[in-house]
PDB file of C-alpha atoms in Angstrom:
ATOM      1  CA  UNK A   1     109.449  35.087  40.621  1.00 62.00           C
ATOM      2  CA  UNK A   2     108.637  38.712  40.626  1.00 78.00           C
ATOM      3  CA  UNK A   3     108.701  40.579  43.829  1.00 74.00           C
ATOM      4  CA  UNK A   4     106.037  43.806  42.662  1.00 75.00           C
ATOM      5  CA  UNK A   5     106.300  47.104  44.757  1.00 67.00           C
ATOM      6  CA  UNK A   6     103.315  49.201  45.033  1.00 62.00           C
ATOM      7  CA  UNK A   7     104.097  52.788  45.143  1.00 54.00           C
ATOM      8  CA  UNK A   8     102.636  54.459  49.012  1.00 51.00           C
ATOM      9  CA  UNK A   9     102.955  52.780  51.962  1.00 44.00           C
ATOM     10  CA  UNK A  10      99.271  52.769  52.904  1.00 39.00           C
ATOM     11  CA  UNK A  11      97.268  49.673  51.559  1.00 40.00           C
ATOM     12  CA  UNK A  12      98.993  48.905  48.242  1.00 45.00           C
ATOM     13  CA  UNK A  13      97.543  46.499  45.786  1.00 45.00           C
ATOM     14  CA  UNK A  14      93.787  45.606  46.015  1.00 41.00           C
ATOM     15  CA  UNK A  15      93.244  48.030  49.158  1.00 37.00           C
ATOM     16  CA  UNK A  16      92.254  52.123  48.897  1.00 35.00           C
ATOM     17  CA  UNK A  17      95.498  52.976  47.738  1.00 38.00           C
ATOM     18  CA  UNK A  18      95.591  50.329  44.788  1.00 37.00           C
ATOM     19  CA  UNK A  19      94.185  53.104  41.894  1.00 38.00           C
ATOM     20  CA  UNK A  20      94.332  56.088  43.612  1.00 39.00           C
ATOM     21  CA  UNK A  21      98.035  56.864  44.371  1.00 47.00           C
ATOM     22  CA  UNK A  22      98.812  56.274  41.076  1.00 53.00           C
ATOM     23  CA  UNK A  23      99.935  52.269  40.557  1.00 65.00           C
ATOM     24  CA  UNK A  24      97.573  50.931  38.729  1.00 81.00           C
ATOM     25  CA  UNK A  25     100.092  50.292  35.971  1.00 86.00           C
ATOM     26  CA  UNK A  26     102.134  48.545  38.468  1.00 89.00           C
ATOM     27  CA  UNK A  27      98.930  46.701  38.620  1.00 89.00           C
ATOM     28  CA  UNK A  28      99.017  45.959  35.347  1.00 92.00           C
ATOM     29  CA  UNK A  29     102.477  44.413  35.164  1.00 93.00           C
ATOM     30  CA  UNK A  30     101.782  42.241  37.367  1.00 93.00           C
ATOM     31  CA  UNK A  31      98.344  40.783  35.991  1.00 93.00           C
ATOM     32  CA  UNK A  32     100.970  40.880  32.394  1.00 94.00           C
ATOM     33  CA  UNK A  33     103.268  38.657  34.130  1.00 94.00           C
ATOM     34  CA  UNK A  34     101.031  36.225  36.259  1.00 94.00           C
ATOM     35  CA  UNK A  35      98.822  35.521  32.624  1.00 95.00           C
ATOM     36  CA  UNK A  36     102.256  34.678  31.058  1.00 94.00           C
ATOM     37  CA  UNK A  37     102.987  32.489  34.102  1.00 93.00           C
ATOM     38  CA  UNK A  38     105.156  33.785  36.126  1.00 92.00           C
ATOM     39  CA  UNK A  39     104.456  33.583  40.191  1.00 92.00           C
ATOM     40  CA  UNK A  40     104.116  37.331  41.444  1.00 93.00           C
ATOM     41  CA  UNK A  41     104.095  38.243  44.896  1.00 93.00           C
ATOM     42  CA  UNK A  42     102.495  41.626  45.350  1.00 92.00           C
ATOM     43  CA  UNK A  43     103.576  44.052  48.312  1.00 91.00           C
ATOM     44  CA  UNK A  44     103.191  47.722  49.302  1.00 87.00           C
ATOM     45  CA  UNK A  45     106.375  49.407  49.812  1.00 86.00           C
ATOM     46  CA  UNK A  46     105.953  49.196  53.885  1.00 85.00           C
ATOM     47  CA  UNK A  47     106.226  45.276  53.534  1.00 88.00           C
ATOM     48  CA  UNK A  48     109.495  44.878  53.115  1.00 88.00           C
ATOM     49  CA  UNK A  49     109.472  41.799  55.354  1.00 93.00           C
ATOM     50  CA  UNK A  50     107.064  40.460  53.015  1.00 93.00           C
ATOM     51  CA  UNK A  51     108.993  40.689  49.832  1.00 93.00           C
ATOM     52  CA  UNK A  52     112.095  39.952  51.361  1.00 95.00           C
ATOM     53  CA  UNK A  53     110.693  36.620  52.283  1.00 96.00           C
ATOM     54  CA  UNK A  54     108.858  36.444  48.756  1.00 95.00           C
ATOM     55  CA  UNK A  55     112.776  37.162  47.312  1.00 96.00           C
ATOM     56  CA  UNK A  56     114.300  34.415  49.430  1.00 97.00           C
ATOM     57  CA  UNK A  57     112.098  31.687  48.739  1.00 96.00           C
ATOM     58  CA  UNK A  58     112.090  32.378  45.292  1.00 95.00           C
ATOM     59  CA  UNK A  59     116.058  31.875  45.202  1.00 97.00           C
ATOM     60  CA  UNK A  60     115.854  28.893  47.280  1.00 97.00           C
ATOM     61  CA  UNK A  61     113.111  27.104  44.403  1.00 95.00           C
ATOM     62  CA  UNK A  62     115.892  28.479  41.431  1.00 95.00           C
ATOM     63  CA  UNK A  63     113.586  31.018  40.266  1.00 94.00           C
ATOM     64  CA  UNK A  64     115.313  33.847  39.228  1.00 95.00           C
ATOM     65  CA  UNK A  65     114.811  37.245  41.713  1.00 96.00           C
ATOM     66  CA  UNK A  66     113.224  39.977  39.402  1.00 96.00           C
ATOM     67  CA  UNK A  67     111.693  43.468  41.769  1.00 96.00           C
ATOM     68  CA  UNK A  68     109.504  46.050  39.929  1.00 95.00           C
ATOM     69  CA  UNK A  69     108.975  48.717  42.363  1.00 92.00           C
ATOM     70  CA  UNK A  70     107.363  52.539  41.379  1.00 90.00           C
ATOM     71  CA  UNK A  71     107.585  55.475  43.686  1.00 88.00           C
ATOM     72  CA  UNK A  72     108.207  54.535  46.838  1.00 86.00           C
ATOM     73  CA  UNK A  73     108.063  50.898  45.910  1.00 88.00           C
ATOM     74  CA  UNK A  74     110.877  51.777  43.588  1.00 89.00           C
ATOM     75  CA  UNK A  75     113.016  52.768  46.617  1.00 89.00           C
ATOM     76  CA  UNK A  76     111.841  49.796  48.631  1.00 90.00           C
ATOM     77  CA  UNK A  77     113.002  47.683  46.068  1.00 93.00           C
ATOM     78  CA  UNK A  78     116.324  49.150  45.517  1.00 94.00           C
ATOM     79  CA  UNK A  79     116.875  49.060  49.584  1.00 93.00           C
ATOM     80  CA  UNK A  80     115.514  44.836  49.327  1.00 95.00           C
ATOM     81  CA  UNK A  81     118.106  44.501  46.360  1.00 96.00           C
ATOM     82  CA  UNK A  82     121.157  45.830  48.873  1.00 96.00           C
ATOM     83  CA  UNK A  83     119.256  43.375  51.618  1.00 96.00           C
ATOM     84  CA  UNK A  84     119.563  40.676  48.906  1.00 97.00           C
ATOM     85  CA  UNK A  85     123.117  41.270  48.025  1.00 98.00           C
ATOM     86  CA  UNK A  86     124.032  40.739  51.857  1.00 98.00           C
ATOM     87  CA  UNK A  87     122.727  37.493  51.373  1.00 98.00           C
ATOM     88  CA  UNK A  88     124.460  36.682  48.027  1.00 98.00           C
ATOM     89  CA  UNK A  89     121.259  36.405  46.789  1.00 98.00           C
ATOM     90  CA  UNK A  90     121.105  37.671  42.770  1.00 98.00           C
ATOM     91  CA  UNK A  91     118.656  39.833  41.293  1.00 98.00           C
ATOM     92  CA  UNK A  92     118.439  39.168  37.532  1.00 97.00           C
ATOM     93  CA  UNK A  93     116.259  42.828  37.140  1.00 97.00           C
ATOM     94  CA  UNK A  94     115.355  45.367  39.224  1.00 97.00           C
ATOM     95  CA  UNK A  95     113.151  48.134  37.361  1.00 96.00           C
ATOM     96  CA  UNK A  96     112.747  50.903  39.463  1.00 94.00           C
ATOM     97  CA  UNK A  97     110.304  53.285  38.327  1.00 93.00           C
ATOM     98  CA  UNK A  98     110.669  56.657  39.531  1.00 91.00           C
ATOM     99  CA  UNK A  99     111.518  55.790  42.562  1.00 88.00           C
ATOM    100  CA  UNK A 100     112.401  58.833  44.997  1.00 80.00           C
ATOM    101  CA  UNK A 101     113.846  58.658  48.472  1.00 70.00           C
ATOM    102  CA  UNK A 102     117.113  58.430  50.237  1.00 68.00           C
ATOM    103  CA  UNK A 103     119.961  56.270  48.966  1.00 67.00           C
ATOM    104  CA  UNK A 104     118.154  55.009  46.031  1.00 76.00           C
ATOM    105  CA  UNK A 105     120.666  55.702  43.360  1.00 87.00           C
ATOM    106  CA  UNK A 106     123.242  53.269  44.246  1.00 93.00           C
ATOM    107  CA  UNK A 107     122.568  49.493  42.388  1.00 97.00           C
ATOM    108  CA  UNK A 108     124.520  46.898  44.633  1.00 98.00           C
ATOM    109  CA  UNK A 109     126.345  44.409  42.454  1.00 98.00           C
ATOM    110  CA  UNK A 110     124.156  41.254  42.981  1.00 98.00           C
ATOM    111  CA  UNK A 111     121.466  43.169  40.175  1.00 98.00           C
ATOM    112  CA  UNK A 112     122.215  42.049  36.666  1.00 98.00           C
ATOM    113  CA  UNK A 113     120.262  44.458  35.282  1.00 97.00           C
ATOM    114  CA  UNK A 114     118.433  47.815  36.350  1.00 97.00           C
ATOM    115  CA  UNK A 115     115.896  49.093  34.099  1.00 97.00           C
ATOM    116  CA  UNK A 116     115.543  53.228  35.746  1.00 96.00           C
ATOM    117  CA  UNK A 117     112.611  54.862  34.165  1.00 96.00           C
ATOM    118  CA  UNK A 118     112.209  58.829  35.567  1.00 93.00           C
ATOM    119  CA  UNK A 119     110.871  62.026  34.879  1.00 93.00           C
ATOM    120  CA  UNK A 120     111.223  66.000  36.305  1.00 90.00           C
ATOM    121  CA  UNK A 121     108.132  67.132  35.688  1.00 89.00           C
ATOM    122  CA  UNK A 122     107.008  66.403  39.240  1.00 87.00           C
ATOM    123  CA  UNK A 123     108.320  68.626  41.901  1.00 80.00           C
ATOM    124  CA  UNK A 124     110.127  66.468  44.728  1.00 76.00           C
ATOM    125  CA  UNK A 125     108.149  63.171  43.660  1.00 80.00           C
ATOM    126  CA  UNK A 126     110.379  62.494  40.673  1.00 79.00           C
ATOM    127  CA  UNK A 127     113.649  59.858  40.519  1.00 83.00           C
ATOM    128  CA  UNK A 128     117.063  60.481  38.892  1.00 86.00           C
ATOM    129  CA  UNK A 129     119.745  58.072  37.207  1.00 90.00           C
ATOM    130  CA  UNK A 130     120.307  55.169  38.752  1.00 93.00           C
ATOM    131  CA  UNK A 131     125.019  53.808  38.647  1.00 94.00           C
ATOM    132  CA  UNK A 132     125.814  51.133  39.838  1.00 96.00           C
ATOM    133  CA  UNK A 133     128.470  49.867  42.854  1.00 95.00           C
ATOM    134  CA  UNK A 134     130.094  47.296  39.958  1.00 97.00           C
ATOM    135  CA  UNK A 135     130.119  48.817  36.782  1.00 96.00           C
ATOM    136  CA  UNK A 136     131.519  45.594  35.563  1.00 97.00           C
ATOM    137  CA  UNK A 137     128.765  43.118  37.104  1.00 97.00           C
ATOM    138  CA  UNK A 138     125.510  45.485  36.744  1.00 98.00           C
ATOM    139  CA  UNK A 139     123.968  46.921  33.591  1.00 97.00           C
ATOM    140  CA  UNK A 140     122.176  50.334  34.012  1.00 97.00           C
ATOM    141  CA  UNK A 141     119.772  51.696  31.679  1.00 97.00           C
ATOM    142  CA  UNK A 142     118.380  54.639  32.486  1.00 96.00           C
ATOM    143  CA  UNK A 143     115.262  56.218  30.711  1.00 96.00           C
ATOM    144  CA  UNK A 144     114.498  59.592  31.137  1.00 96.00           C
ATOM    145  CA  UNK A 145     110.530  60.265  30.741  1.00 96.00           C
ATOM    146  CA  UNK A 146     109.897  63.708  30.319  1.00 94.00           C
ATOM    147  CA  UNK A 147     106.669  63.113  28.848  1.00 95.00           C
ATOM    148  CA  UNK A 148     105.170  61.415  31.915  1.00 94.00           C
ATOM    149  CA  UNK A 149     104.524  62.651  35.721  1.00 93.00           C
ATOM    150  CA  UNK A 150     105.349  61.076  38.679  1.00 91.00           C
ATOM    151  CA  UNK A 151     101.717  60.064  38.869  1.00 90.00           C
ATOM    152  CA  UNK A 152     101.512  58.508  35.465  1.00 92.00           C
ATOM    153  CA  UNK A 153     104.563  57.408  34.378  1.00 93.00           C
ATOM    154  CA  UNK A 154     103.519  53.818  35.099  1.00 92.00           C
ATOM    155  CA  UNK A 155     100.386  53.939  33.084  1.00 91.00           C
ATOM    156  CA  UNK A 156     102.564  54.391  29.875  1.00 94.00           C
ATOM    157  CA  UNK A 157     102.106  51.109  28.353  1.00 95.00           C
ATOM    158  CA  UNK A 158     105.314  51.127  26.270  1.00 96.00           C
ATOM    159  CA  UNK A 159     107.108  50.817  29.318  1.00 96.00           C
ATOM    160  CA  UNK A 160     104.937  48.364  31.197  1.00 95.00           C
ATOM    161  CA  UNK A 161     105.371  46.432  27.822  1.00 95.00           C
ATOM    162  CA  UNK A 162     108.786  46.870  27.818  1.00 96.00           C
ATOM    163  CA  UNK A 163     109.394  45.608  31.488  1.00 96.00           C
ATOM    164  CA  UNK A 164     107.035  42.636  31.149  1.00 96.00           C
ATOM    165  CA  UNK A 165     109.046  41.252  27.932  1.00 95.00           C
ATOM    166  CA  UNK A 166     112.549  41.938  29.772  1.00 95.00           C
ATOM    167  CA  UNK A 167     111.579  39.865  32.394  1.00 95.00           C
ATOM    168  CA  UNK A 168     109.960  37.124  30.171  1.00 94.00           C
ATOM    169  CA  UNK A 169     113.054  37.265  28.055  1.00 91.00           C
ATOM    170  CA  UNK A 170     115.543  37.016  30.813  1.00 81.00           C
ATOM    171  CA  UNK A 171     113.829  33.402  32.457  1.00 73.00           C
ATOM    172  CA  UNK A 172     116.278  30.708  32.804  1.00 55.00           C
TER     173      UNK A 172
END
């Protein structure tokens, strides 16, 4: 199960904000995903209630917990991942795609894998390199974009391709 993040915390996904803050290749991965058949639950990063529940009941079918969040999505998903790991609940991959708030650096150890995509060429809306809490129990791969913005970083399709066939290749 993939938990998606949209990016601002207005509508997200199929409301006003779905195209114009900049998501629509978080859009994207998710269509990717659901036509390869995986179940995606779509939130906007102010429904962390939502995803959390999406995240739990996920775990408790034995589908493995995978969170794609860009923006602030990104750091809504990082926070839901440290949420998660409170409730020894795994995350197989969390991508977080230049995700930019407070706290957002820090991968908790229940993440197998976080996929970091960010750039600089966005004043204050950019994201950083990611480390994780267990060096030993969480991969980090960070990928520094400084091609993209903050606003279309998402769009670039080698990296929606590349998150769509890590999840894909990391099903049980």
């Amino acid at each position: 199960t993939i938990v998606i993040q949209g990016g601002s915390a207005s509508s997200g996904f199929g409301g006003s904000s779905a195209s114009s803050s900049g998501n629509s290749g978080v859009g994207e991965i998710a269509t990717a995903l659901e036509a390869r058949g995986e179940t995606v639950s779509r939130h906007n990063s102010g429904d962390v209630l939502g995803a959390m529940a999406a995240a739990i009941a996920a775990h408790q079918r034995g589908e493995p917990v995978n969170i794609v969040g860009h923006s602030t999505g990104g750091d809504t998903s990082v926070g839901l991942a440290h949420v998660l790991n409170t409730l020894n609940i795994p995350v197989s991959t969390l991508v977080s795609i230049d995700s930019f708030g407070l706290n957002n650096t820090t991968i908790p150890p229940n993440v197998s894998l976080n996929l970091n995509f960010h750039q600089n060429k966005t004043p204050v809306l950019r994201g950083g390199p990611n480390r994780a809490l267990a060096p030993d129990r969480t991969q980090i791969v960070n990928i520094y974009r400084p091609e993209n913005t903050h606003f279309n970083i998402d769009d670039a399709e080698d990296i929606r391709n590349s998150i769509v066939n890590q999840i894909l290749g990391r099903r049980k």
